[in-house]
Short mmCIF file of N, CA and C in Angstrom, two decimals:
data_model
loop_
_atom_site.label_atom_id
_atom_site.label_comp_id
_atom_site.label_asym_id
_atom_site.label_seq_id
_atom_site.Cartn_x
_atom_site.Cartn_y
_atom_site.Cartn_z
N MET A 47 -43.94 91.26 47.04
CA MET A 47 -44.27 90.54 45.82
C MET A 47 -43.54 91.13 44.62
N LEU A 48 -43.52 92.46 44.52
CA LEU A 48 -42.84 93.10 43.40
C LEU A 48 -41.34 92.83 43.42
N THR A 49 -40.75 92.78 44.62
CA THR A 49 -39.31 92.53 44.69
C THR A 49 -38.98 91.13 44.20
N ASN A 50 -39.84 90.16 44.47
CA ASN A 50 -39.60 88.80 43.98
C ASN A 50 -39.67 88.76 42.46
N GLN A 51 -40.64 89.47 41.88
CA GLN A 51 -40.74 89.51 40.43
C GLN A 51 -39.56 90.23 39.81
N SER A 52 -39.16 91.36 40.38
CA SER A 52 -38.02 92.10 39.82
C SER A 52 -36.72 91.31 40.00
N THR A 53 -36.58 90.61 41.11
CA THR A 53 -35.41 89.77 41.32
C THR A 53 -35.38 88.64 40.30
N ALA A 54 -36.51 88.03 40.07
CA ALA A 54 -36.59 86.94 39.08
C ALA A 54 -36.26 87.46 37.68
N ARG A 55 -36.77 88.65 37.35
CA ARG A 55 -36.50 89.25 36.05
C ARG A 55 -35.01 89.55 35.90
N LYS A 56 -34.40 90.08 36.95
CA LYS A 56 -32.97 90.41 36.92
C LYS A 56 -32.13 89.12 36.76
N MET A 57 -32.53 88.06 37.45
CA MET A 57 -31.82 86.78 37.33
C MET A 57 -31.94 86.23 35.91
N GLU A 58 -33.11 86.39 35.31
CA GLU A 58 -33.32 85.93 33.93
C GLU A 58 -32.46 86.73 32.96
N GLU A 59 -32.37 88.05 33.18
CA GLU A 59 -31.52 88.90 32.33
C GLU A 59 -30.06 88.49 32.44
N LEU A 60 -29.61 88.22 33.67
CA LEU A 60 -28.22 87.78 33.87
C LEU A 60 -27.96 86.45 33.18
N GLY A 61 -28.94 85.55 33.24
CA GLY A 61 -28.82 84.26 32.55
C GLY A 61 -28.73 84.44 31.05
N ASP A 62 -29.52 85.36 30.52
CA ASP A 62 -29.47 85.66 29.08
C ASP A 62 -28.11 86.24 28.70
N MET A 63 -27.61 87.17 29.51
CA MET A 63 -26.31 87.77 29.23
C MET A 63 -25.20 86.72 29.33
N PHE A 64 -25.31 85.81 30.30
CA PHE A 64 -24.35 84.72 30.45
C PHE A 64 -24.32 83.89 29.16
N ASN A 65 -25.50 83.56 28.64
CA ASN A 65 -25.59 82.77 27.41
C ASN A 65 -25.04 83.54 26.21
N ILE A 66 -25.27 84.85 26.16
CA ILE A 66 -24.76 85.67 25.06
C ILE A 66 -23.23 85.67 25.06
N ILE A 67 -22.63 85.84 26.24
CA ILE A 67 -21.17 85.84 26.34
C ILE A 67 -20.62 84.46 25.97
N THR A 68 -21.28 83.42 26.40
CA THR A 68 -20.86 82.06 26.04
C THR A 68 -20.86 81.90 24.52
N GLN A 69 -21.90 82.37 23.86
CA GLN A 69 -21.99 82.27 22.41
C GLN A 69 -20.94 83.15 21.73
N MET A 70 -20.67 84.33 22.30
CA MET A 70 -19.64 85.20 21.74
C MET A 70 -18.28 84.50 21.75
N ILE A 71 -17.98 83.81 22.84
CA ILE A 71 -16.71 83.09 22.95
C ILE A 71 -16.65 81.97 21.92
N LYS A 72 -17.75 81.25 21.75
CA LYS A 72 -17.80 80.18 20.75
C LYS A 72 -17.63 80.72 19.34
N ASP A 73 -18.18 81.90 19.06
CA ASP A 73 -18.16 82.48 17.72
C ASP A 73 -16.88 83.26 17.42
N PHE A 74 -16.04 83.46 18.41
CA PHE A 74 -14.88 84.33 18.26
C PHE A 74 -13.99 83.95 17.08
N LYS A 75 -13.66 82.69 16.94
CA LYS A 75 -12.68 82.27 15.93
C LYS A 75 -13.18 82.57 14.51
N TRP A 76 -14.43 82.18 14.19
CA TRP A 76 -14.92 82.45 12.84
C TRP A 76 -15.15 83.93 12.62
N MET A 77 -15.52 84.64 13.70
CA MET A 77 -15.78 86.06 13.57
C MET A 77 -14.48 86.82 13.26
N ARG A 78 -13.38 86.43 13.90
CA ARG A 78 -12.08 87.05 13.62
C ARG A 78 -11.70 86.81 12.16
N ASN A 79 -11.93 85.61 11.67
CA ASN A 79 -11.65 85.31 10.26
C ASN A 79 -12.55 86.13 9.34
N GLU A 80 -13.80 86.31 9.71
CA GLU A 80 -14.74 87.09 8.90
C GLU A 80 -14.34 88.56 8.87
N VAL A 81 -13.82 89.08 9.97
CA VAL A 81 -13.33 90.46 10.00
C VAL A 81 -12.22 90.63 8.97
N GLN A 82 -11.29 89.71 8.95
CA GLN A 82 -10.19 89.79 7.98
C GLN A 82 -10.70 89.69 6.55
N ARG A 83 -11.66 88.80 6.31
CA ARG A 83 -12.21 88.64 4.97
C ARG A 83 -12.93 89.91 4.52
N LEU A 84 -13.76 90.48 5.39
CA LEU A 84 -14.49 91.70 5.05
C LEU A 84 -13.55 92.88 4.86
N GLN A 85 -12.52 92.98 5.68
CA GLN A 85 -11.56 94.07 5.52
C GLN A 85 -10.87 93.95 4.16
N LYS A 86 -10.50 92.74 3.79
CA LYS A 86 -9.84 92.53 2.50
C LYS A 86 -10.80 92.88 1.36
N LEU A 87 -12.05 92.50 1.51
CA LEU A 87 -13.06 92.77 0.49
C LEU A 87 -13.34 94.26 0.35
N LEU A 88 -13.47 94.95 1.48
CA LEU A 88 -13.84 96.37 1.46
C LEU A 88 -12.65 97.31 1.26
N TYR A 89 -11.51 96.96 1.86
CA TYR A 89 -10.36 97.86 1.83
C TYR A 89 -9.22 97.36 0.94
N GLY A 90 -9.35 96.14 0.44
CA GLY A 90 -8.30 95.58 -0.39
C GLY A 90 -7.20 94.91 0.41
N GLN A 91 -7.26 95.04 1.74
CA GLN A 91 -6.28 94.39 2.60
C GLN A 91 -6.85 94.28 4.01
N SER A 92 -6.27 93.39 4.78
CA SER A 92 -6.67 93.24 6.17
C SER A 92 -5.93 94.31 6.98
N LEU A 93 -6.65 94.98 7.88
CA LEU A 93 -6.05 96.04 8.68
C LEU A 93 -5.61 95.52 10.04
N PRO A 94 -4.50 96.06 10.58
CA PRO A 94 -4.13 95.70 11.94
C PRO A 94 -5.21 96.20 12.91
N ILE A 95 -5.35 95.51 14.04
CA ILE A 95 -6.43 95.82 14.99
C ILE A 95 -6.36 97.26 15.47
N GLN A 96 -5.16 97.87 15.54
CA GLN A 96 -5.04 99.25 16.00
C GLN A 96 -5.74 100.22 15.06
N ASN A 97 -5.87 99.88 13.78
CA ASN A 97 -6.45 100.78 12.80
C ASN A 97 -7.94 100.56 12.57
N TRP A 98 -8.56 99.64 13.29
CA TRP A 98 -9.98 99.38 13.10
C TRP A 98 -10.75 100.63 13.47
N GLY A 99 -11.68 101.00 12.61
CA GLY A 99 -12.50 102.16 12.88
C GLY A 99 -11.87 103.47 12.44
N VAL A 100 -10.63 103.40 11.91
CA VAL A 100 -9.95 104.60 11.44
C VAL A 100 -10.39 104.88 10.01
N ALA A 101 -10.69 106.13 9.71
CA ALA A 101 -11.15 106.50 8.37
C ALA A 101 -10.04 106.31 7.35
N GLN A 102 -10.43 106.01 6.13
CA GLN A 102 -9.47 105.87 5.03
C GLN A 102 -9.20 107.24 4.43
N TYR A 103 -7.93 107.52 4.16
CA TYR A 103 -7.54 108.80 3.60
C TYR A 103 -6.82 108.59 2.28
N GLY A 104 -6.57 109.66 1.59
CA GLY A 104 -5.81 109.59 0.35
C GLY A 104 -6.70 109.86 -0.85
N VAL A 105 -6.10 109.70 -2.02
CA VAL A 105 -6.80 109.99 -3.27
C VAL A 105 -8.01 109.10 -3.44
N GLU A 106 -7.88 107.80 -3.10
CA GLU A 106 -9.00 106.87 -3.28
C GLU A 106 -10.20 107.26 -2.43
N ALA A 107 -9.95 107.79 -1.23
CA ALA A 107 -11.05 108.17 -0.35
C ALA A 107 -11.78 109.41 -0.86
N ALA A 108 -11.08 110.26 -1.58
CA ALA A 108 -11.67 111.51 -2.05
C ALA A 108 -12.40 111.37 -3.38
N MET A 109 -12.06 110.37 -4.14
CA MET A 109 -12.63 110.22 -5.47
C MET A 109 -14.03 109.62 -5.40
N PRO A 110 -14.92 110.04 -6.31
CA PRO A 110 -16.26 109.43 -6.34
C PRO A 110 -16.16 107.96 -6.75
N ARG A 111 -17.12 107.18 -6.30
CA ARG A 111 -17.09 105.75 -6.54
C ARG A 111 -17.84 105.32 -7.80
N GLY A 112 -18.51 106.24 -8.44
CA GLY A 112 -19.26 105.90 -9.64
C GLY A 112 -18.35 105.46 -10.78
N SER A 113 -18.87 104.65 -11.67
CA SER A 113 -18.09 104.22 -12.82
C SER A 113 -18.98 104.21 -14.06
N LYS A 114 -18.36 104.42 -15.21
CA LYS A 114 -19.11 104.42 -16.45
C LYS A 114 -19.56 102.99 -16.76
N GLY A 115 -20.68 102.88 -17.39
CA GLY A 115 -21.15 101.58 -17.83
C GLY A 115 -22.04 100.85 -16.85
N LYS A 116 -22.24 101.40 -15.66
CA LYS A 116 -23.12 100.75 -14.69
C LYS A 116 -24.36 101.60 -14.50
N SER A 117 -25.48 100.94 -14.43
CA SER A 117 -26.74 101.66 -14.26
C SER A 117 -26.85 102.18 -12.83
N MET A 118 -27.71 103.15 -12.63
CA MET A 118 -27.92 103.71 -11.30
C MET A 118 -28.44 102.65 -10.33
N ALA A 119 -29.32 101.79 -10.81
CA ALA A 119 -29.86 100.72 -9.96
C ALA A 119 -28.75 99.78 -9.51
N GLU A 120 -27.85 99.44 -10.42
CA GLU A 120 -26.76 98.55 -10.07
C GLU A 120 -25.81 99.21 -9.07
N ILE A 121 -25.54 100.49 -9.26
CA ILE A 121 -24.67 101.23 -8.34
C ILE A 121 -25.31 101.27 -6.95
N LYS A 122 -26.62 101.53 -6.89
CA LYS A 122 -27.32 101.55 -5.60
C LYS A 122 -27.27 100.19 -4.93
N ARG A 123 -27.44 99.13 -5.71
CA ARG A 123 -27.38 97.78 -5.15
C ARG A 123 -25.98 97.50 -4.58
N ILE A 124 -24.96 97.89 -5.30
CA ILE A 124 -23.58 97.69 -4.84
C ILE A 124 -23.32 98.50 -3.58
N GLU A 125 -23.78 99.75 -3.55
CA GLU A 125 -23.60 100.61 -2.38
C GLU A 125 -24.34 100.04 -1.18
N SER A 126 -25.54 99.52 -1.41
CA SER A 126 -26.32 98.92 -0.32
C SER A 126 -25.60 97.70 0.24
N LEU A 127 -25.08 96.88 -0.63
CA LEU A 127 -24.34 95.69 -0.20
C LEU A 127 -23.09 96.10 0.56
N GLU A 128 -22.39 97.11 0.07
CA GLU A 128 -21.19 97.59 0.74
C GLU A 128 -21.52 98.16 2.12
N GLU A 129 -22.63 98.88 2.22
CA GLU A 129 -23.05 99.44 3.51
C GLU A 129 -23.37 98.33 4.51
N LYS A 130 -24.07 97.29 4.04
CA LYS A 130 -24.38 96.15 4.92
C LYS A 130 -23.10 95.46 5.39
N ARG A 131 -22.15 95.30 4.47
CA ARG A 131 -20.87 94.68 4.84
C ARG A 131 -20.12 95.56 5.84
N ASN A 132 -20.15 96.87 5.62
CA ASN A 132 -19.49 97.79 6.56
C ASN A 132 -20.10 97.71 7.95
N ASN A 133 -21.43 97.68 8.02
CA ASN A 133 -22.11 97.57 9.32
C ASN A 133 -21.76 96.27 10.02
N ARG A 134 -21.78 95.17 9.26
CA ARG A 134 -21.43 93.87 9.83
C ARG A 134 -19.98 93.87 10.30
N LEU A 135 -19.10 94.45 9.48
CA LEU A 135 -17.69 94.53 9.84
C LEU A 135 -17.50 95.30 11.14
N ARG A 136 -18.14 96.45 11.27
CA ARG A 136 -18.02 97.24 12.50
C ARG A 136 -18.50 96.46 13.72
N ARG A 137 -19.62 95.76 13.58
CA ARG A 137 -20.16 94.96 14.69
C ARG A 137 -19.19 93.85 15.08
N TYR A 138 -18.67 93.14 14.08
CA TYR A 138 -17.73 92.05 14.35
C TYR A 138 -16.42 92.58 14.94
N GLU A 139 -15.92 93.70 14.41
CA GLU A 139 -14.69 94.28 14.93
C GLU A 139 -14.85 94.64 16.41
N THR A 140 -15.98 95.22 16.75
CA THR A 140 -16.24 95.59 18.14
C THR A 140 -16.24 94.37 19.03
N GLU A 141 -16.93 93.32 18.59
CA GLU A 141 -17.03 92.11 19.40
C GLU A 141 -15.67 91.42 19.55
N VAL A 142 -14.92 91.31 18.46
CA VAL A 142 -13.60 90.68 18.50
C VAL A 142 -12.66 91.49 19.38
N TYR A 143 -12.65 92.79 19.19
CA TYR A 143 -11.79 93.67 19.98
C TYR A 143 -12.12 93.54 21.47
N LEU A 144 -13.38 93.55 21.80
CA LEU A 144 -13.81 93.43 23.19
C LEU A 144 -13.33 92.12 23.80
N LEU A 145 -13.57 91.01 23.11
CA LEU A 145 -13.16 89.72 23.64
C LEU A 145 -11.64 89.62 23.78
N GLU A 146 -10.90 90.19 22.84
CA GLU A 146 -9.44 90.13 22.92
C GLU A 146 -8.91 90.97 24.07
N THR A 147 -9.47 92.12 24.31
CA THR A 147 -8.95 93.01 25.35
C THR A 147 -9.38 92.61 26.76
N LEU A 148 -10.54 91.99 26.90
CA LEU A 148 -11.02 91.64 28.24
C LEU A 148 -10.26 90.47 28.86
N GLY A 149 -9.53 89.72 28.07
CA GLY A 149 -8.74 88.62 28.62
C GLY A 149 -7.72 89.10 29.64
N ASP A 150 -7.24 90.33 29.50
CA ASP A 150 -6.25 90.88 30.43
C ASP A 150 -6.85 91.23 31.78
N THR A 151 -8.17 91.31 31.88
CA THR A 151 -8.82 91.71 33.13
C THR A 151 -9.11 90.52 34.06
N LEU A 152 -8.83 89.31 33.59
CA LEU A 152 -9.15 88.12 34.39
C LEU A 152 -8.24 88.03 35.61
N GLN A 153 -8.72 87.33 36.66
CA GLN A 153 -8.07 87.32 37.97
C GLN A 153 -6.72 86.62 38.00
N ASN A 154 -6.61 85.45 37.35
CA ASN A 154 -5.34 84.72 37.46
C ASN A 154 -4.88 84.18 36.12
N GLU A 155 -3.65 83.73 36.09
CA GLU A 155 -3.03 83.28 34.85
C GLU A 155 -3.71 82.04 34.28
N THR A 156 -4.15 81.14 35.13
CA THR A 156 -4.83 79.93 34.66
C THR A 156 -6.10 80.32 33.90
N GLN A 157 -6.85 81.25 34.45
CA GLN A 157 -8.06 81.71 33.77
C GLN A 157 -7.73 82.38 32.44
N LYS A 158 -6.64 83.12 32.39
CA LYS A 158 -6.24 83.77 31.13
C LYS A 158 -5.91 82.72 30.07
N VAL A 159 -5.22 81.65 30.48
CA VAL A 159 -4.88 80.59 29.53
C VAL A 159 -6.14 79.86 29.07
N ILE A 160 -7.03 79.55 30.00
CA ILE A 160 -8.29 78.88 29.65
C ILE A 160 -9.09 79.75 28.70
N TYR A 161 -9.16 81.04 28.98
CA TYR A 161 -9.90 81.99 28.13
C TYR A 161 -9.31 82.01 26.72
N ASP A 162 -7.98 82.10 26.62
CA ASP A 162 -7.33 82.09 25.30
C ASP A 162 -7.63 80.80 24.55
N CYS A 163 -7.58 79.68 25.26
CA CYS A 163 -7.87 78.39 24.63
C CYS A 163 -9.32 78.31 24.16
N LEU A 164 -10.23 78.84 24.96
CA LEU A 164 -11.64 78.87 24.56
C LEU A 164 -11.83 79.72 23.31
N LEU A 165 -11.15 80.86 23.26
CA LEU A 165 -11.26 81.73 22.09
C LEU A 165 -10.72 81.04 20.83
N GLU A 166 -9.74 80.16 21.01
CA GLU A 166 -9.18 79.43 19.87
C GLU A 166 -10.04 78.23 19.48
N GLY A 167 -11.09 77.98 20.25
CA GLY A 167 -12.01 76.90 19.89
C GLY A 167 -11.64 75.54 20.46
N MET A 168 -10.76 75.50 21.43
CA MET A 168 -10.38 74.23 22.03
C MET A 168 -11.51 73.69 22.90
N SER A 169 -11.61 72.38 22.96
CA SER A 169 -12.64 71.74 23.79
C SER A 169 -12.18 71.72 25.25
N TYR A 170 -13.13 71.45 26.15
CA TYR A 170 -12.79 71.34 27.57
C TYR A 170 -11.71 70.27 27.78
N ARG A 171 -11.86 69.17 27.09
CA ARG A 171 -10.91 68.05 27.23
C ARG A 171 -9.51 68.48 26.78
N GLU A 172 -9.42 69.17 25.65
CA GLU A 172 -8.12 69.64 25.16
C GLU A 172 -7.48 70.63 26.12
N ILE A 173 -8.28 71.53 26.66
CA ILE A 173 -7.77 72.51 27.62
C ILE A 173 -7.30 71.81 28.89
N ALA A 174 -8.09 70.85 29.36
CA ALA A 174 -7.73 70.10 30.57
C ALA A 174 -6.40 69.36 30.38
N LEU A 175 -6.22 68.73 29.23
CA LEU A 175 -4.96 68.05 28.95
C LEU A 175 -3.80 69.03 28.87
N HIS A 176 -4.04 70.16 28.24
CA HIS A 176 -3.02 71.19 28.09
C HIS A 176 -2.55 71.71 29.45
N LEU A 177 -3.50 71.94 30.37
CA LEU A 177 -3.18 72.51 31.68
C LEU A 177 -2.98 71.46 32.77
N MET A 178 -3.21 70.21 32.40
CA MET A 178 -3.10 69.09 33.36
C MET A 178 -4.02 69.29 34.57
N ILE A 179 -5.26 69.64 34.27
CA ILE A 179 -6.30 69.76 35.29
C ILE A 179 -7.51 68.97 34.80
N SER A 180 -8.52 68.84 35.63
CA SER A 180 -9.70 68.07 35.24
C SER A 180 -10.60 68.89 34.31
N LYS A 181 -11.38 68.16 33.53
CA LYS A 181 -12.35 68.80 32.64
C LYS A 181 -13.39 69.58 33.45
N ASP A 182 -13.79 69.04 34.60
CA ASP A 182 -14.74 69.72 35.47
C ASP A 182 -14.17 71.04 35.98
N ASN A 183 -12.88 71.05 36.28
CA ASN A 183 -12.23 72.27 36.75
C ASN A 183 -12.25 73.32 35.63
N VAL A 184 -12.03 72.90 34.40
CA VAL A 184 -12.08 73.83 33.26
C VAL A 184 -13.48 74.42 33.15
N GLN A 185 -14.51 73.60 33.29
CA GLN A 185 -15.88 74.10 33.20
C GLN A 185 -16.18 75.08 34.32
N ARG A 186 -15.72 74.79 35.54
CA ARG A 186 -15.93 75.72 36.66
C ARG A 186 -15.20 77.04 36.41
N GLN A 187 -13.97 76.95 35.92
CA GLN A 187 -13.19 78.15 35.63
C GLN A 187 -13.87 78.98 34.54
N LYS A 188 -14.43 78.29 33.53
CA LYS A 188 -15.11 79.01 32.45
C LYS A 188 -16.31 79.79 33.00
N LYS A 189 -17.07 79.17 33.88
CA LYS A 189 -18.21 79.89 34.49
C LYS A 189 -17.73 81.11 35.26
N ASP A 190 -16.61 80.96 35.97
CA ASP A 190 -16.06 82.08 36.72
C ASP A 190 -15.56 83.17 35.77
N ILE A 191 -14.95 82.78 34.67
CA ILE A 191 -14.47 83.73 33.66
C ILE A 191 -15.64 84.53 33.10
N ILE A 192 -16.70 83.84 32.73
CA ILE A 192 -17.87 84.53 32.16
C ILE A 192 -18.51 85.45 33.19
N GLN A 193 -18.52 85.03 34.45
CA GLN A 193 -19.05 85.88 35.51
C GLN A 193 -18.22 87.17 35.63
N GLN A 194 -16.89 87.04 35.53
CA GLN A 194 -16.03 88.23 35.58
C GLN A 194 -16.29 89.13 34.37
N LEU A 195 -16.49 88.53 33.21
CA LEU A 195 -16.78 89.32 32.01
C LEU A 195 -18.12 90.05 32.15
N LEU A 196 -19.09 89.37 32.77
CA LEU A 196 -20.40 89.99 33.00
C LEU A 196 -20.29 91.23 33.88
N GLU A 197 -19.37 91.19 34.83
CA GLU A 197 -19.20 92.30 35.76
C GLU A 197 -18.38 93.44 35.17
N ASN A 198 -17.77 93.22 34.00
CA ASN A 198 -16.95 94.24 33.37
C ASN A 198 -17.84 95.32 32.76
N GLU A 199 -17.47 96.57 32.97
CA GLU A 199 -18.27 97.70 32.49
C GLU A 199 -18.36 97.76 30.96
N GLN A 200 -17.23 97.48 30.29
CA GLN A 200 -17.25 97.50 28.82
C GLN A 200 -18.18 96.43 28.27
N MET A 201 -18.13 95.23 28.85
CA MET A 201 -18.99 94.15 28.38
C MET A 201 -20.45 94.49 28.63
N GLU A 202 -20.73 95.06 29.79
CA GLU A 202 -22.11 95.45 30.10
C GLU A 202 -22.62 96.48 29.09
N THR A 203 -21.79 97.46 28.78
CA THR A 203 -22.17 98.48 27.80
C THR A 203 -22.44 97.84 26.45
N PHE A 204 -21.56 96.92 26.04
CA PHE A 204 -21.74 96.25 24.75
C PHE A 204 -23.02 95.43 24.73
N LEU A 205 -23.30 94.69 25.79
CA LEU A 205 -24.50 93.85 25.84
C LEU A 205 -25.78 94.69 25.86
N LEU A 206 -25.72 95.83 26.53
CA LEU A 206 -26.93 96.67 26.62
C LEU A 206 -27.15 97.52 25.38
N TYR A 207 -26.06 98.04 24.79
CA TYR A 207 -26.21 99.02 23.71
C TYR A 207 -25.65 98.55 22.37
N GLY A 208 -24.94 97.41 22.35
CA GLY A 208 -24.39 96.89 21.12
C GLY A 208 -23.17 97.64 20.62
N ASP A 209 -22.61 98.50 21.47
CA ASP A 209 -21.42 99.26 21.09
C ASP A 209 -20.64 99.57 22.36
N LEU A 210 -19.40 100.03 22.20
CA LEU A 210 -18.56 100.34 23.34
C LEU A 210 -18.63 101.80 23.76
N ASP A 211 -19.18 102.65 22.93
CA ASP A 211 -19.20 104.09 23.24
C ASP A 211 -20.24 104.43 24.25
#
């Protein structure tokens, strides 16, 4: 009896993870744009993906951020907003980086193309026309792609802990 309950629970968890990955793929395009926007807002420019998570150095990094003419409450509010943006940026960068790098782990070239098209927000119909295959075949391939992503250790770590470390 316990094994049936634990099996059912495990199947439900896998279904939830499947849905999370599906939503991550759908959200990829706007999330990548949001990463660039937040980087520009926080750092004054968009950073190349290789530099994500790298500390800022130089005179600007060493100087205090306080300015004359602003109240302590206003400075705290600005710092709080900046901290929230930084946290959101780190989360989005991790998710975008993960989705971009896992495309290379897929089994065949057709799946890699379908995955890239899905990340760009193309519909099943558009992908099917592009690859000259049926829409149903695209849907089957997508399920197989998500299953492969579920089995990936990095994706599992991200889904369980919200980070890659």
